[in-house]
Coordinates of C-alpha atoms (C1' of nucleotides) in Angstrom, one line a residue:
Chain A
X1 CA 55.0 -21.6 -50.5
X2 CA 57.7 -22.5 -47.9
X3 CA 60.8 -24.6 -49.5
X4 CA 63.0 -26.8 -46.8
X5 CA 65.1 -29.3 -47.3
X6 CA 64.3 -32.4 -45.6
X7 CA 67.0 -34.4 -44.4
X8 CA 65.3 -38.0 -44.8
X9 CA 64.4 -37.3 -48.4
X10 CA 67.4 -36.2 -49.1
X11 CA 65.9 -33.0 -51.3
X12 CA 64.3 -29.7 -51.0
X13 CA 60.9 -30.5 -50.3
X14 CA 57.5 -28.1 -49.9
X15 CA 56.7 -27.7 -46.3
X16 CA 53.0 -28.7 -46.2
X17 CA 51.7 -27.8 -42.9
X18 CA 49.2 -30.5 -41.5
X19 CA 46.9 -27.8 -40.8
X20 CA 46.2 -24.8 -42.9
X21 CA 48.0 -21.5 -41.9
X22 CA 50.2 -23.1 -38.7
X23 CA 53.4 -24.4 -38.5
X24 CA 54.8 -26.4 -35.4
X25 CA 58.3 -27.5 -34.9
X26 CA 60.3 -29.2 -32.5
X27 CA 64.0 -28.1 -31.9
X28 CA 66.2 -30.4 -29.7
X29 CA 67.4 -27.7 -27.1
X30 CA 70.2 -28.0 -24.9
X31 CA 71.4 -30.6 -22.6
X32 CA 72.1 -28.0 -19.5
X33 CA 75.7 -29.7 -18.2
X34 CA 78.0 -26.7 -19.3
X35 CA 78.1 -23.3 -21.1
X36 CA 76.7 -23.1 -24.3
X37 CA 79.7 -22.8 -27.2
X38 CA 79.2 -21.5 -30.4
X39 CA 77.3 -24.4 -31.9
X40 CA 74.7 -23.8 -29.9
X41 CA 74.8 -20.4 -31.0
X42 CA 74.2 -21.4 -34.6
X43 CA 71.6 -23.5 -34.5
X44 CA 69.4 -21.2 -32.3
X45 CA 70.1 -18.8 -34.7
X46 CA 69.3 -20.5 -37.9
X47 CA 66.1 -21.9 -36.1
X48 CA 64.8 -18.5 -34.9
X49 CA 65.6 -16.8 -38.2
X50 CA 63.2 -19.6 -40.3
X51 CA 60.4 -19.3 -37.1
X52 CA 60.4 -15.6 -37.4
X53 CA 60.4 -16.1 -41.0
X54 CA 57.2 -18.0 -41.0
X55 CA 55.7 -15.6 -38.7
X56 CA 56.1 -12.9 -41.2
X57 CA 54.9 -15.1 -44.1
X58 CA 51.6 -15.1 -42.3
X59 CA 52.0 -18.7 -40.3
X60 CA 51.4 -19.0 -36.5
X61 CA 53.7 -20.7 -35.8
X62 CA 54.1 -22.9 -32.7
X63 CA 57.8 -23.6 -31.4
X64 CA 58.7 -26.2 -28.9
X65 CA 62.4 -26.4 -27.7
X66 CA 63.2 -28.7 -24.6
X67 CA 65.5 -28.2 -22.2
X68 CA 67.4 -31.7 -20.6
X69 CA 67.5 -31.6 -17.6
X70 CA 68.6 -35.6 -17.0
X71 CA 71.5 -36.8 -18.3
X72 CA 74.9 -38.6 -17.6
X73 CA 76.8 -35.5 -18.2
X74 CA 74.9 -33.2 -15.5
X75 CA 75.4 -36.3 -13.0
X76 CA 78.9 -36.6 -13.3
X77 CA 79.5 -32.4 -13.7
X78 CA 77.3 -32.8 -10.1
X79 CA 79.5 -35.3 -8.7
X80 CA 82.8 -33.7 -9.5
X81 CA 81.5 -30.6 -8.2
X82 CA 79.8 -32.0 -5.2
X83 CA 76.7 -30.2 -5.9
X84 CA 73.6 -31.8 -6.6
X85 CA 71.9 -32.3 -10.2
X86 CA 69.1 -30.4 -10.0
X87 CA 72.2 -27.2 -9.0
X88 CA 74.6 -28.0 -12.1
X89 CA 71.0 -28.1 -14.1
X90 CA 69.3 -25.1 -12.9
X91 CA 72.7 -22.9 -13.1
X92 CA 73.2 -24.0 -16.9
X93 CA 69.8 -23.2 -17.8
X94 CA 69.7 -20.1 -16.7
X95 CA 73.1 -19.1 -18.6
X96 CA 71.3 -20.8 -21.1
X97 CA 68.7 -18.2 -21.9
X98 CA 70.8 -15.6 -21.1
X99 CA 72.4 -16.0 -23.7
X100 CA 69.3 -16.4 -25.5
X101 CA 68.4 -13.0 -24.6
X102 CA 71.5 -11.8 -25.9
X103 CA 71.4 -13.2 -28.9
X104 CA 67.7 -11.9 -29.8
X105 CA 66.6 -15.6 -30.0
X106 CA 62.9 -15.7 -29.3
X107 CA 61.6 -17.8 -26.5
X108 CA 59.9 -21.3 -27.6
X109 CA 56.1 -21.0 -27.2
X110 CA 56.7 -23.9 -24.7
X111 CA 60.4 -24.8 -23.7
X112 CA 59.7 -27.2 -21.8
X113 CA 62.0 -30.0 -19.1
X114 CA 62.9 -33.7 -19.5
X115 CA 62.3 -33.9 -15.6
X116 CA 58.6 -32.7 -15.9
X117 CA 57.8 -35.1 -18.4
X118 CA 58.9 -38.8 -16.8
X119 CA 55.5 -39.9 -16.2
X120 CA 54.8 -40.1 -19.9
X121 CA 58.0 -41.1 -20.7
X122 CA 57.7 -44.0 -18.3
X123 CA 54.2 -45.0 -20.4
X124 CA 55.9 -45.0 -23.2
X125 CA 58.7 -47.2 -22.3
X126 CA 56.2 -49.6 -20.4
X127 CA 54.0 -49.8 -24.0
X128 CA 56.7 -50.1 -25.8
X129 CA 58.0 -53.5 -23.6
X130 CA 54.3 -54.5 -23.7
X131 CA 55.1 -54.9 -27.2
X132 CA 58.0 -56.2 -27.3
X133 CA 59.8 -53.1 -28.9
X134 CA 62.2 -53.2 -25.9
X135 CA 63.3 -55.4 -23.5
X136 CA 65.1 -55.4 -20.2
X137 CA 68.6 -56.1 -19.5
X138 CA 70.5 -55.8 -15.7
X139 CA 71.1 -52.3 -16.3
X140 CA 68.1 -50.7 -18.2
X141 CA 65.5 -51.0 -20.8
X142 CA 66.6 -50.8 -24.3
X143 CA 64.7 -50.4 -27.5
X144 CA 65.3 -53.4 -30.2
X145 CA 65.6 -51.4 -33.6
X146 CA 64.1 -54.2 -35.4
X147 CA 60.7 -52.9 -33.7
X148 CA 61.1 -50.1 -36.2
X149 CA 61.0 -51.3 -40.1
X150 CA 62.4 -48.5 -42.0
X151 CA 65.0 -48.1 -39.1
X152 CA 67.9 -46.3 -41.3
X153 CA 65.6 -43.5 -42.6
X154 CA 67.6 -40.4 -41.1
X155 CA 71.1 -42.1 -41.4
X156 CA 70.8 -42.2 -44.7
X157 CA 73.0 -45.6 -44.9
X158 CA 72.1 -49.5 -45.3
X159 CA 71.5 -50.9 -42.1
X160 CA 74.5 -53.4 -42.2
X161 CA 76.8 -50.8 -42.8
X162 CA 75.6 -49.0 -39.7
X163 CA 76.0 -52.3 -37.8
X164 CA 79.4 -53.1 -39.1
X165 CA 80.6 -49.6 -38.0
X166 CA 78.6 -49.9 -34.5
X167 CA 81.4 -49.4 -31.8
X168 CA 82.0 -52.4 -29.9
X169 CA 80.0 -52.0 -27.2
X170 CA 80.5 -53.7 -23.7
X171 CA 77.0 -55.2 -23.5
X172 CA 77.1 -57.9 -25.8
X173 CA 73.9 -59.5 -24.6
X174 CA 71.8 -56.5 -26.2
X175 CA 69.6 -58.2 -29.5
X176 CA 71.5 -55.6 -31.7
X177 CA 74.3 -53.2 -31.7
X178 CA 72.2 -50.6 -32.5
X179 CA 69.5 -50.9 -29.8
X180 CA 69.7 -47.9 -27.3
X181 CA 68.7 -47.4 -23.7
X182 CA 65.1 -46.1 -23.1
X183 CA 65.5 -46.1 -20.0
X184 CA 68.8 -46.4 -17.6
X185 CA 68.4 -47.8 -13.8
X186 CA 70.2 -45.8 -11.3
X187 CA 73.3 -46.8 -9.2
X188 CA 73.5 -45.6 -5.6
X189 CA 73.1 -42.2 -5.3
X190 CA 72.2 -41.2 -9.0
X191 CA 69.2 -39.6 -9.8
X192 CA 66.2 -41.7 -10.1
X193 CA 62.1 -42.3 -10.5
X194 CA 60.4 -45.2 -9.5
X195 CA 58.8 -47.5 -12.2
X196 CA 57.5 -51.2 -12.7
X197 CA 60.5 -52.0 -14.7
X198 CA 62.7 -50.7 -11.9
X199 CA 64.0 -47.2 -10.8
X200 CA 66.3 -44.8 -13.1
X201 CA 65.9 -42.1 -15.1
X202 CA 65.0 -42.0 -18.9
X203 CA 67.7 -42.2 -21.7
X204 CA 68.3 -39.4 -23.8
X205 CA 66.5 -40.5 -26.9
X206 CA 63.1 -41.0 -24.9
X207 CA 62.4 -37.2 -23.7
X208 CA 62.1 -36.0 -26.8
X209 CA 59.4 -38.0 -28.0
X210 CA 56.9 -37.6 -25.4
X211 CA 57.7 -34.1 -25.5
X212 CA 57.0 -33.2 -29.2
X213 CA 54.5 -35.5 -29.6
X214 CA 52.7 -34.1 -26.3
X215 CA 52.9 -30.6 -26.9
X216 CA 52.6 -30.3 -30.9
X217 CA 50.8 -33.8 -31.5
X218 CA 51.1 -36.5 -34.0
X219 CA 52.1 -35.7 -37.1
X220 CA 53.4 -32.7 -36.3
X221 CA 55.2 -30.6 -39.1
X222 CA 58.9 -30.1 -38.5
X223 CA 61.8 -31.5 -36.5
X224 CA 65.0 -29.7 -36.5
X225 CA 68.3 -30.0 -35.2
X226 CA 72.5 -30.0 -35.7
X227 CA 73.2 -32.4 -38.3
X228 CA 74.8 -34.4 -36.2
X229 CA 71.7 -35.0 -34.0
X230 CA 70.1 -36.9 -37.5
X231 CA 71.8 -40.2 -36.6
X232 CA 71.5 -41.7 -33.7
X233 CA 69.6 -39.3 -31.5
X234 CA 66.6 -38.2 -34.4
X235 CA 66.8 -41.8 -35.6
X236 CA 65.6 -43.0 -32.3
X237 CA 63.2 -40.8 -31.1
X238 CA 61.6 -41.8 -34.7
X239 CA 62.0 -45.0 -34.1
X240 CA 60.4 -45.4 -30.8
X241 CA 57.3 -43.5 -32.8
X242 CA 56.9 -46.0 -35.2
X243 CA 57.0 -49.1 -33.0
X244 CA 53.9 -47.5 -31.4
X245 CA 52.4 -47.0 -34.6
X246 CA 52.4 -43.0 -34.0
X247 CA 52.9 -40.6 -36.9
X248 CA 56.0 -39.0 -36.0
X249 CA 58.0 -35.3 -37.9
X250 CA 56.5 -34.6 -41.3
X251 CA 59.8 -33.1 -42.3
X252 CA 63.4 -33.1 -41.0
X253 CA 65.9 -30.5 -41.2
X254 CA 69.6 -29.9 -39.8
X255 CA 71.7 -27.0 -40.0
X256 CA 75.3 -27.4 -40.7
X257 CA 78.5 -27.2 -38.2
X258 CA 80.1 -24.2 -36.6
X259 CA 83.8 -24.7 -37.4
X260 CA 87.3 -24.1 -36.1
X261 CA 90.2 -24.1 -38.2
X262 CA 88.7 -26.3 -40.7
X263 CA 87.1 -28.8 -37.9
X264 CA 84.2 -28.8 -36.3
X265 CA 83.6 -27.1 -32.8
X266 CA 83.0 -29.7 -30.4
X267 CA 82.9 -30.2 -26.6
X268 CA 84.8 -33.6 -27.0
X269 CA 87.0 -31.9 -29.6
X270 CA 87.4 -29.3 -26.7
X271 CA 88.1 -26.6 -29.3
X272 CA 85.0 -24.5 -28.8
X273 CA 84.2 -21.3 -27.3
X274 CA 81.9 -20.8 -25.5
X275 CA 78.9 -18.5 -26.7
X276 CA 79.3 -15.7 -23.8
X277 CA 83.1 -15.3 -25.1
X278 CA 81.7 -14.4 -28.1
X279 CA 78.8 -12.0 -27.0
X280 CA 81.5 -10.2 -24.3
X281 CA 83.5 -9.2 -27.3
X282 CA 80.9 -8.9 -29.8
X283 CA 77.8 -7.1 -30.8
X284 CA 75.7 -10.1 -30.5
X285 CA 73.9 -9.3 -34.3
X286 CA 77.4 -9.6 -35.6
X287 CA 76.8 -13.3 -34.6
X288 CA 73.5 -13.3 -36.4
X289 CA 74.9 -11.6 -39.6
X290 CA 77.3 -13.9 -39.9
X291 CA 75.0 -17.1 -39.8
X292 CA 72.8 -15.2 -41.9
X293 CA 75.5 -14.6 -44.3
X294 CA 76.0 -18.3 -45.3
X295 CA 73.5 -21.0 -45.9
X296 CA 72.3 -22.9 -43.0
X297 CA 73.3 -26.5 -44.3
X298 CA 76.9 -25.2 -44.9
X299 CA 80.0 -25.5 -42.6
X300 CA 80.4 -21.6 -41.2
X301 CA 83.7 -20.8 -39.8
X302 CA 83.5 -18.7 -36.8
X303 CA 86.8 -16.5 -36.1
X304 CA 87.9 -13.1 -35.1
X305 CA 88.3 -12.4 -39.2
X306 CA 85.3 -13.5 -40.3
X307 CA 83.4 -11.8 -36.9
X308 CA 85.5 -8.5 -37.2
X309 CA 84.0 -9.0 -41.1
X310 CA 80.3 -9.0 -40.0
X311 CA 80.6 -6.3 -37.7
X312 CA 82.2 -4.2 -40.3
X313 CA 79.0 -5.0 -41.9
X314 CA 77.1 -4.3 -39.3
X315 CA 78.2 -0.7 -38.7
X316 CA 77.4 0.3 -42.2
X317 CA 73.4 -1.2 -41.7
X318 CA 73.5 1.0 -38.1
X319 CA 74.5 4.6 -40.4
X320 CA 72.0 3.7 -43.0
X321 CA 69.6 3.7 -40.2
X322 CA 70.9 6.7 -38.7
X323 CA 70.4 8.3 -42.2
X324 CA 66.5 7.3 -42.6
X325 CA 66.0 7.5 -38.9
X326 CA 64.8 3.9 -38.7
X327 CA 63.6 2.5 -35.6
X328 CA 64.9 -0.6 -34.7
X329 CA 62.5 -3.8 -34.8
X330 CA 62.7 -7.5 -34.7
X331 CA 63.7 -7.4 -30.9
X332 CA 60.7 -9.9 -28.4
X333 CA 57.9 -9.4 -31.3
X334 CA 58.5 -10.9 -34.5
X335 CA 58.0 -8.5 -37.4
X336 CA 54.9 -8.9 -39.9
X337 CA 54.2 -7.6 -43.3
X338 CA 53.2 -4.1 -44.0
X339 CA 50.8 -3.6 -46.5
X340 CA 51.3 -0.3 -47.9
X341 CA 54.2 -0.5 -50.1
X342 CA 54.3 1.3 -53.9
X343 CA 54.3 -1.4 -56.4
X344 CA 58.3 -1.0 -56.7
X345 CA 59.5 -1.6 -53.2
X346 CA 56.4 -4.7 -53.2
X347 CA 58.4 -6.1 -56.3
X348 CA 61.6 -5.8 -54.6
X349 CA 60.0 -7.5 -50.9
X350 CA 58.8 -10.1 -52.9
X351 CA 61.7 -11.3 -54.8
X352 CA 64.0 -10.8 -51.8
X353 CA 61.0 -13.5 -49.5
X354 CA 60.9 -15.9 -52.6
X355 CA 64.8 -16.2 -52.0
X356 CA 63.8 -16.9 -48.6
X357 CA 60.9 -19.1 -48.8
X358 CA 63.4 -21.1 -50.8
X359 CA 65.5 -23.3 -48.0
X360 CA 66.1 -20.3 -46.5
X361 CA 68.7 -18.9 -48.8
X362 CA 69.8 -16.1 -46.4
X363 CA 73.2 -14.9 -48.3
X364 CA 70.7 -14.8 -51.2
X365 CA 68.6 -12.0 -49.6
X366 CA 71.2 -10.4 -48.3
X367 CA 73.0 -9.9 -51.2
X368 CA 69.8 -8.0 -52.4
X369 CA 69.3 -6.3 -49.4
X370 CA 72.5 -4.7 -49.6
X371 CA 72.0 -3.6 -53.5
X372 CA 69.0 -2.0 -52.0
X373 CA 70.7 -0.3 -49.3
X374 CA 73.2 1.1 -51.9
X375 CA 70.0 2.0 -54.3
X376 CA 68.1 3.6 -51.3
X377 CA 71.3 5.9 -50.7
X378 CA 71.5 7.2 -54.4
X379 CA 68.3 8.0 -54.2
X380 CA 68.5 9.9 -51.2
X381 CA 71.2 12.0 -52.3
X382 CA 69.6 12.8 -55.4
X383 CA 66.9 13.8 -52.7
X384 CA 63.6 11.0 -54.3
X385 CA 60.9 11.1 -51.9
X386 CA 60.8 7.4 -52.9
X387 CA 64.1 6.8 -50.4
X388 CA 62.6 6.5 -47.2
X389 CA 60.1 3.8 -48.3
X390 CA 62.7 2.1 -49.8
X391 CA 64.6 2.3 -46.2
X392 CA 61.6 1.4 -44.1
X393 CA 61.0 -2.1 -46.4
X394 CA 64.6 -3.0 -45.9
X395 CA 64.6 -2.0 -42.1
X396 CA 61.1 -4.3 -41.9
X397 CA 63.1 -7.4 -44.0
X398 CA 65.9 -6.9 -41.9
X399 CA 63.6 -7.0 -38.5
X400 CA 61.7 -10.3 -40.1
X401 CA 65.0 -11.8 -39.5
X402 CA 65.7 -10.6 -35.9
X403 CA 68.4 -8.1 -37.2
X404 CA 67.2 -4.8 -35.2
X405 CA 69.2 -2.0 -37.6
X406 CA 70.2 0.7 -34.7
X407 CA 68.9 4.3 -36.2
X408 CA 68.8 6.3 -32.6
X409 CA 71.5 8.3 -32.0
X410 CA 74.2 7.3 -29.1
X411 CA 73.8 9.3 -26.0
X412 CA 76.4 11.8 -25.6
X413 CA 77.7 13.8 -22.5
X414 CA 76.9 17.6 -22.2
X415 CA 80.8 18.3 -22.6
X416 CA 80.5 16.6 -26.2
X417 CA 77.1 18.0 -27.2
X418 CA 78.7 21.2 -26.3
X419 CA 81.9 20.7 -28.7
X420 CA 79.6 19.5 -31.4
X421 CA 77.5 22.9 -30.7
X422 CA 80.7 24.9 -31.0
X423 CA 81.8 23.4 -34.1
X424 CA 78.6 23.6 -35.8
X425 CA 79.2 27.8 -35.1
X426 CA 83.1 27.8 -36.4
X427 CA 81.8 25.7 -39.5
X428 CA 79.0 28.5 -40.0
X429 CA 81.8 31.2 -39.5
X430 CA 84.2 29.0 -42.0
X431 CA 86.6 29.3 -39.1
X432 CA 88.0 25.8 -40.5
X433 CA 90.5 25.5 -38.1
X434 CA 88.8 25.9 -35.6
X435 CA 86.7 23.2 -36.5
X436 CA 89.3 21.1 -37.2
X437 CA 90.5 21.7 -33.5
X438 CA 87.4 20.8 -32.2
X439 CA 86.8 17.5 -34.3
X440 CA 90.1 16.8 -32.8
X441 CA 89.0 17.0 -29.4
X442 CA 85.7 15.2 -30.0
X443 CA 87.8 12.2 -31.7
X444 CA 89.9 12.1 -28.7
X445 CA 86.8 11.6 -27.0
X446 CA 86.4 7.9 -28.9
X447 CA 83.9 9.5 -31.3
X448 CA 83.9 10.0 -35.5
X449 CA 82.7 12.7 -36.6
X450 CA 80.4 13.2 -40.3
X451 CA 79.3 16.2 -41.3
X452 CA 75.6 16.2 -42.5
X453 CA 72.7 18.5 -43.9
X454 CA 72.1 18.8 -40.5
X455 CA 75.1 20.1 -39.0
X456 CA 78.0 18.0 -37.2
X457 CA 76.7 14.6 -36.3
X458 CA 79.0 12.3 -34.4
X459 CA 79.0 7.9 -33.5
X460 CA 80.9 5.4 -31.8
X461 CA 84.1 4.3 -33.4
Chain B
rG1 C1' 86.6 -49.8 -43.8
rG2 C1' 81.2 -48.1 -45.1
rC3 C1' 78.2 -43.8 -46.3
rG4 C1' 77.6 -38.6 -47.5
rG5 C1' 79.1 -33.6 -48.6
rC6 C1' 82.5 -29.9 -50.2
rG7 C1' 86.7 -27.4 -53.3
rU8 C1' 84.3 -20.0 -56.3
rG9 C1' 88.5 -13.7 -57.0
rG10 C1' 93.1 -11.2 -50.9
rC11 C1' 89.2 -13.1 -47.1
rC12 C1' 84.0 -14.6 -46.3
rG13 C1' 80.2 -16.5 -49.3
rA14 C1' 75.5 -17.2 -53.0
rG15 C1' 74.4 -18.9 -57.7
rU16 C1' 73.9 -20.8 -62.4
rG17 C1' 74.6 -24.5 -69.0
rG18 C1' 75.4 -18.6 -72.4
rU19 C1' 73.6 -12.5 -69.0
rU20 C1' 76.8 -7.9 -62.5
rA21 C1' 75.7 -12.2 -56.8
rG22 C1' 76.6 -9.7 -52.2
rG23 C1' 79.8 -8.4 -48.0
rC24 C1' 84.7 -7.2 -46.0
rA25 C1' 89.6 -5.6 -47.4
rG26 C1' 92.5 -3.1 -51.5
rG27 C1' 93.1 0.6 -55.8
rG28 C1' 91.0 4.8 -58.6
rG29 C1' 87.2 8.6 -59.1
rC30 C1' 82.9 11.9 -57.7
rC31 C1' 81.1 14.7 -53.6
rU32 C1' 83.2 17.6 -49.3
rG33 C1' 86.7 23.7 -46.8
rC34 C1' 89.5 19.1 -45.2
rA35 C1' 87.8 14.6 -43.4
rA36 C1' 84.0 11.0 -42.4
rA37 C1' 79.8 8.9 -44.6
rG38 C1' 77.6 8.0 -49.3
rC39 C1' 77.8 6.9 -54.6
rC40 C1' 80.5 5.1 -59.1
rC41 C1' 84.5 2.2 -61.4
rC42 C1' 88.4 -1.7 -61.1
rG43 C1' 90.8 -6.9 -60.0
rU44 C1' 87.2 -9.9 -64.6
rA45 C1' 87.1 -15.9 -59.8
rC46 C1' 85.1 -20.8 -59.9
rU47 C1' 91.1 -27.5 -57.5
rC48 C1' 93.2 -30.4 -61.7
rC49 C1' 92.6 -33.7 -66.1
rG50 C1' 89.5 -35.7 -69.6
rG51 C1' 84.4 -35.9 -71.8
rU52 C1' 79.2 -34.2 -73.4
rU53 C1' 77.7 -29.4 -75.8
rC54 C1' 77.6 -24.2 -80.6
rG55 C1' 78.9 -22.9 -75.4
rA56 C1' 80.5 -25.6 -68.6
rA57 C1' 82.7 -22.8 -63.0
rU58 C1' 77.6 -25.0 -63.7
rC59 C1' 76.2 -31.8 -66.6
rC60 C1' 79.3 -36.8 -66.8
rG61 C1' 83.9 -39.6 -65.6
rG62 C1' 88.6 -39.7 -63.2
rA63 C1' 92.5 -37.6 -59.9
rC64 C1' 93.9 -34.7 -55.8
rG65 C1' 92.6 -32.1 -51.4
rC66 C1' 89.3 -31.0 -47.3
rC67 C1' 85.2 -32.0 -44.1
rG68 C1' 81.3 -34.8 -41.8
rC69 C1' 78.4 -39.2 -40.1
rC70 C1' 78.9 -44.3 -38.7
rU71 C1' 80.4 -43.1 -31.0
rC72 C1' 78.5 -38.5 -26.3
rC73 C1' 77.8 -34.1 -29.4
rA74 C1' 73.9 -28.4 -31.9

RNA sequence: GGCGGCGUGGCCGAGUGGUUAGGCAGGGGCCUGCAAAGCCCCGUACUCCGGUUCGAAUCCGGACGCCGCCUCCA
């Protein structure tokens, strides 16, 4: 049983599929105007560690994540740059999943553009004026909220409070503050589709609701997001469900901030940095550990202490490795259960995935992980045969969650591997100083050096 | 102003009414020709003030501090 909390209950909640064995989700992707910062970062993390998560506990899971392609911020971006939308759009995007790649985030089953989806988003809007869930004003179509009774759900505040705190907004004449544009006509030389309501392009809160409800279907089980996507933007995708009398999300959930110095990282806040910063100077699973090592609703501070921490980390998972010989996994294919584990290690598997079935208490599972590492190496050196199973099911956890632990050896140059070679035979003739002489030389070459059962073996620093 | 969340050892960060979280850093030890790696031990933490309780860091009340949402935002 799969534990989440769900953000318009309030509680952590039993995610009940709404059909037997699958799992689909909806993640609000990127709107492709800039580099993605660290933000982005997280929550493509957290959301690929609980899909991958599923896919081990057995669930085919089916993972939509758009990409927007239409929006106020690629116009202008186009504009100051003189280069057309569809440019500043395309470029993004494609740094977009690079870093993706990077990152070892798994590619949506269907990731798929506002812009090839503003046929159906146009229905919508037209039903939705039809019933009188929206109504036009000189410079769009907006949705009246009142259209949507429980309108409030995913804000989790009393609609007047939400109205009193409403920014005053220019256009007086809409019916409420809180109504938002479906649908924005364009000014000369903006982007824009023809329609019988007049020609624009959708507003942001519309794309995501055809999309979801397109490619996953009514009803669909889980809708995820930052936090600060709950209210307005989740709101009114949810509330332009209801007024057509669709079953929207089954459950919500949002992960926490990335923070800087106490605040959070935002673009308007201009205090982010940008993901490829990060990955340029970083293993990318350093990123991962780190998001893994606190709980995705919490605030996680992201700095060079608390990254140079995770790496730290990291490097002592990559020896362990190296000492069972482990081959990395969790890379493109998401890692499933084994099924031939002694009773012991299924004990320990099992408590470690009840931690995470449970919201997804990562630092949990970690924190046992690690005791098992430290277990796994006792027993090793008291030479148990029991060890390397022991490894394997911690290498296969640690893949389940994307974390590829890096067993293979680093290549080394012919000059090295002859230096090793040679002080492998002044260690067998206890010529120490020798050896010591040539550990030297192999450390001024950037490597450490371990000595093991099996002779000199040498790594990265 | 309205609403919500948080405050854990040097740092990061889980958790829980009574029993070791874990990681990183630091100290000591074992092992090792010396190192490295590994293992063991150690600091005995929970913002403050009251209250409930046999017992609270964990529940309740208050204070202080921090953060977020209410506005584009992952």
């Amino acid at each position: 049983m799969i534990r989440l909390f769900d953000t318009a209950a309030q509680e952590v909640r039993e995610l009940r599929p709404r059909d037997e064995g699958r799992i689909s989700i909806y993640v609000c992707g990127p709107t492709v105007y800039d580099v993605p910062h660290l933000g982005h970062g997280r929550f493509t993390l957290v959301w690929d560690l609980f899909r991958r998560w599923l896919h081990f506990r057995g669930f085919d899971v089916r993972f939509v994540s758009n990409i927007t392609d239409v929006d106020d911020k690629i116009i202008q971006r186009a504009e100051r740059e003189q280069v057309s939308e569809a440019a500043v759009a395309t470029k993004y995007e494609e740094v977009w999943w690079d870093s993706m790649g990077q990152l070892g985030v798994l590619r949506p089953t269907v990731a798929p553009r506002a812009t090839e989806w503003i046929d159906t988003m146009v229905e919508l809007v037209s039903t939705l004026l039809e019933r009188d869930a929206a109504y036009v004003l000189d410079d769009g179509v907006y949705f009246d909220v009142s259209a949507a009774p429980d309108y409030g759900l995913l804000a989790l505040q009393p609609l007047e409070s939400l109205r009193a705190g409403a920014r005053v907004d220019a256009r007086s004449d809409k019916r409420s503050p809180l109504d938002f544009a479906l649908w924005k006509f364009a000014k000369p030389g903006e982007p824009k589709w023809p329609t019988p309501f007049g020609d624009g392009r959708p507003g942001w809160h519309t794309e995501c609701v055809v999309m979801s409800l397109g490619l996953l279907g009514e009803g669909f089980d889980l809708h995820c997001g930052g936090l600060d996507l709950a209210f307005p933007h989740h709101e009114n995708e949810r509330a332009q469900a209801v007024a057509l009398g669709r079953e929207f999300a089954r459950h919500w959930a949002h992960n926490g901030f990335v923070m800087s110095d106490g605040e959070k990282m935002s673009k308007s806040l201009g205090n982010f940095t940008s993901l490829s910063d990060l990955l340029e100077r970083t293993d990318p699973r350093a990123y991962r550990l780190l998001v893994m090592r606190s709980h995705y609703r919490s605030p996680l501070d992201v700095n060079v202490e608390t990254v140079a921490d995770a790496e730290r980390a990291l490097v002592r998972l990559d020896i362990f490795a190296r000492r069972f010989d482990l081959p990395t996994l969790g890379g493109d294919e998401p890692v499933g259960p084994s099924t031939s584990w002694s009773e012991e290690v299924l004990t320990f598997v099992n408590e470690t995935a009840s931690l995470l079935d449970d919201d997804l208490n990562t630092p949990a599972a970690l924190a046992r992980l690690f005791e098992a590492v430290a277990r796994t190496n006792t027993l090793a050196d008291q030479g148990d045969d029991s060890a390397p199973e022991w490894a394997r099911a911690i290498n296969t956890l640690f893949g389940a969650l994307g974390l590829g632990l890096r067993g293979e050896g680093e290549d080394l140059d012919d000059d090295s591997a002859e230096l090793v070679r040679r002080r492998d035979d002044a260690r067998g003739r206890r010529d120490w100083s020798e050896a010591d002489r040539l550990r030297g030389e192999l450390e001024q070459r950037g490597w450490i050096v371990e000595d093991s059962s099996q002779g000199t073996r040498i790594r990265r620093g």
